Amino acid sequence: MTVETTAPIASPGTDPTLVTPVTSVGQTARPVWPAMMKGLKHRCPKCGKGALFSAYLKVVDSCDSCGQELHHHRADDAPPYFTIFVSGHIIIPLMIVVERIWEPALWIHMAVWLPVTLIMCMALLPPIKGALVGLQWAFRMHGFEYDEEPADASGARTGIS
Ligand SMILES: [Zn+2]
């Protein structure tokens, strides 16, 4: 059975695992999952060392460690969307299970699930936003398309690394 892969083309005798993948426009490919995991941990998606947030959800303008500009991320309302998606898929089944087993009074449901939902959403928002910033960086979206090469004399970036 032949399996076709999208591995980068390597010259004969070259270990393909040592070749840096290149995008169709000649830029170095950025690994998506590692970038998202670094963002999930509130770290710069490029180096994984610098802090991603300067406040609860405020993304820093640039990384303190590697200088990667992060101000042009456009997470917008995707983090709340995914936060609601994830927390809803956790809270609602738990509510149904508790109702089926113990049938507590409505005020007990309210007293338990409202604060639990609030705390869960507040806890999930920053890592989800970080992961989405990492995703945008890896896919070169919204100004993340250029590597950190110096601008040429006219101030325009070449986009070639
Ligand atoms: Zn960095």
Tab-separated table of C-alpha atoms and ligand atoms in Angstrom:
chain	number	residue	atom	x	y	z
A	1	MET	CA	0.000	0.000	0.000
A	2	THR	CA	1.356	3.377	-0.978
A	3	VAL	CA	0.810	6.280	1.353
A	4	GLU	CA	1.256	9.752	-0.045
A	5	THR	CA	2.358	12.405	2.368
A	6	THR	CA	2.729	16.129	2.199
A	7	ALA	CA	6.286	15.924	3.491
A	8	PRO	CA	8.655	18.491	2.057
A	9	ILE	CA	10.645	17.467	-0.969
A	10	ALA	CA	14.151	16.524	0.025
A	11	SER	CA	17.130	15.868	-2.116
A	12	PRO	CA	18.332	12.239	-2.219
A	13	GLY	CA	20.308	11.341	0.842
A	14	THR	CA	18.741	14.079	2.915
A	15	ASP	CA	16.793	13.116	6.002
A	16	PRO	CA	13.295	14.510	5.317
A	17	THR	CA	12.713	15.035	9.035
A	18	LEU	CA	15.563	17.536	9.062
A	19	VAL	CA	14.092	19.671	6.277
A	20	THR	CA	12.083	22.663	7.394
A	21	PRO	CA	8.670	22.611	5.698
A	22	VAL	CA	8.086	25.544	3.404
A	23	THR	CA	4.735	27.069	2.479
A	24	SER	CA	3.597	27.488	-1.115
A	25	VAL	CA	4.854	31.085	-1.116
A	26	GLY	CA	8.298	30.197	0.172
A	27	GLN	CA	7.812	31.028	3.831
A	28	THR	CA	8.853	28.730	6.621
A	29	ALA	CA	5.858	26.718	7.799
A	30	ARG	CA	4.872	27.281	11.386
A	31	PRO	CA	3.693	24.228	13.348
A	32	VAL	CA	0.093	24.787	14.419
A	33	TRP	CA	-0.328	22.555	17.479
A	34	PRO	CA	2.866	23.648	19.282
A	35	ALA	CA	1.898	27.301	18.683
A	36	MET	CA	-1.600	26.682	20.039
A	37	MET	CA	-0.227	24.820	23.069
A	38	LYS	CA	2.159	27.691	23.845
A	39	GLY	CA	-0.768	30.125	23.627
A	40	LEU	CA	-2.845	27.816	25.800
A	41	LYS	CA	-0.150	28.196	28.468
A	42	HIS	CA	-0.256	32.016	28.117
A	43	ARG	CA	3.100	32.046	26.341
A	44	CYS	CA	4.261	33.602	23.084
A	45	PRO	CA	3.292	31.282	20.204
A	46	LYS	CA	6.679	31.743	18.562
A	47	CYS	CA	9.202	31.216	21.369
A	48	GLY	CA	7.036	29.858	24.189
A	49	LYS	CA	8.956	31.950	26.712
A	50	GLY	CA	7.533	35.486	26.769
A	51	ALA	CA	4.200	36.231	28.417
A	52	LEU	CA	1.256	36.463	26.031
A	53	PHE	CA	-0.999	38.568	28.265
A	54	SER	CA	-0.262	41.767	30.150
A	55	ALA	CA	-3.638	41.600	31.912
A	56	TYR	CA	-6.506	39.109	32.152
A	57	LEU	CA	-7.258	39.127	28.398
A	58	LYS	CA	-4.960	41.913	27.153
A	59	VAL	CA	-2.466	40.533	24.662
A	60	VAL	CA	0.966	42.168	24.851
A	61	ASP	CA	2.058	44.292	21.895
A	62	SER	CA	5.197	42.232	21.377
A	63	CYS	CA	6.935	39.337	23.058
A	64	ASP	CA	9.433	40.307	25.764
A	65	SER	CA	11.603	37.337	24.908
A	66	CYS	CA	11.759	37.082	21.084
A	67	GLY	CA	10.221	40.386	19.948
A	68	GLN	CA	7.413	38.763	17.921
A	69	GLU	CA	4.744	41.374	17.346
A	70	LEU	CA	1.437	40.160	18.751
A	71	HIS	CA	-0.649	43.342	18.686
A	72	HIS	CA	-2.247	42.530	15.332
A	73	HIS	CA	-4.013	39.377	16.479
A	74	ARG	CA	-7.737	39.390	15.743
A	75	ALA	CA	-9.202	36.887	18.187
A	76	ASP	CA	-12.336	39.061	18.450
A	77	ASP	CA	-15.313	37.060	19.719
A	78	ALA	CA	-13.920	33.618	18.884
A	79	PRO	CA	-12.575	33.057	22.435
A	80	PRO	CA	-16.002	33.614	24.079
A	81	TYR	CA	-17.616	31.446	21.396
A	82	PHE	CA	-15.301	28.496	22.057
A	83	THR	CA	-15.444	29.101	25.822
A	84	ILE	CA	-19.241	28.863	25.774
A	85	PHE	CA	-19.021	25.829	23.485
A	86	VAL	CA	-16.633	23.971	25.805
A	87	SER	CA	-18.177	24.961	29.146
A	88	GLY	CA	-21.691	24.262	27.838
A	89	HIS	CA	-20.681	20.747	26.846
A	90	ILE	CA	-19.354	20.171	30.360
A	91	ILE	CA	-21.975	21.946	32.492
A	92	ILE	CA	-25.155	20.812	30.743
A	93	PRO	CA	-24.426	17.048	30.957
A	94	LEU	CA	-23.429	17.481	34.610
A	95	MET	CA	-26.686	19.342	35.305
A	96	ILE	CA	-28.699	16.573	33.650
A	97	VAL	CA	-26.889	13.846	35.586
A	98	VAL	CA	-27.378	15.677	38.906
A	99	GLU	CA	-31.062	16.253	38.118
A	100	ARG	CA	-31.600	12.603	37.165
A	101	ILE	CA	-29.858	11.208	40.240
A	102	TRP	CA	-30.737	13.614	43.068
A	103	GLU	CA	-33.534	15.795	41.679
A	104	PRO	CA	-32.480	18.817	43.748
A	105	ALA	CA	-34.688	21.908	44.087
A	106	LEU	CA	-34.383	24.550	41.406
A	107	TRP	CA	-32.710	27.023	43.779
A	108	ILE	CA	-29.972	24.466	44.441
A	109	HIS	CA	-29.352	24.144	40.714
A	110	MET	CA	-29.132	27.923	40.495
A	111	ALA	CA	-26.860	28.177	43.540
A	112	VAL	CA	-24.480	25.556	42.155
A	113	TRP	CA	-24.435	25.870	38.379
A	114	LEU	CA	-24.406	29.635	37.960
A	115	PRO	CA	-21.190	30.178	39.949
A	116	VAL	CA	-19.609	27.011	38.535
A	117	THR	CA	-20.382	28.192	35.001
A	118	LEU	CA	-19.053	31.672	35.717
A	119	ILE	CA	-15.824	30.379	37.243
A	120	MET	CA	-15.331	27.873	34.419
A	121	CYS	CA	-15.835	30.526	31.733
A	122	MET	CA	-13.483	32.976	33.462
A	123	ALA	CA	-10.857	30.233	33.776
A	124	LEU	CA	-11.198	29.021	30.176
A	125	LEU	CA	-11.236	32.386	28.401
A	126	PRO	CA	-7.501	33.263	28.658
A	127	PRO	CA	-6.112	29.864	27.577
A	128	ILE	CA	-8.624	29.616	24.734
A	129	LYS	CA	-7.778	33.132	23.587
A	130	GLY	CA	-4.080	32.266	23.818
A	131	ALA	CA	-4.587	29.134	21.729
A	132	LEU	CA	-6.466	31.136	19.090
A	133	VAL	CA	-3.716	33.767	18.944
A	134	GLY	CA	-1.270	30.879	18.477
A	135	LEU	CA	-3.469	29.496	15.703
A	136	GLN	CA	-3.536	32.870	13.941
A	137	TRP	CA	0.222	33.186	14.278
A	138	ALA	CA	0.807	29.677	12.880
A	139	PHE	CA	-1.512	30.300	9.918
A	140	ARG	CA	0.043	33.763	9.345
A	141	MET	CA	-3.304	35.492	9.695
A	142	HIS	CA	-3.949	39.193	10.389
A	143	GLY	CA	-0.411	40.546	10.123
A	144	PHE	CA	1.365	37.445	11.399
A	145	GLU	CA	2.344	36.572	7.832
A	146	TYR	CA	5.866	37.892	7.998
A	147	ASP	CA	8.806	36.431	9.792
A	148	GLU	CA	10.986	38.780	11.753
A	149	GLU	CA	13.267	39.759	8.884
A	150	PRO	CA	14.332	43.380	8.850
A	151	ALA	CA	12.432	45.738	6.599
A	152	ASP	CA	14.234	46.828	3.446
A	153	ALA	CA	15.325	50.392	2.830
A	154	SER	CA	11.869	51.485	1.669
A	155	GLY	CA	10.333	50.150	4.865
A	156	ALA	CA	8.396	47.467	3.011
A	157	ARG	CA	8.679	43.889	4.105
A	158	THR	CA	9.548	41.278	1.556
A	159	GLY	CA	7.824	38.327	3.210
A	160	ILE	CA	10.716	36.124	2.139
A	161	SER	CA	12.608	34.407	4.892
B	1	ZN	ZN	8.295	35.154	21.876
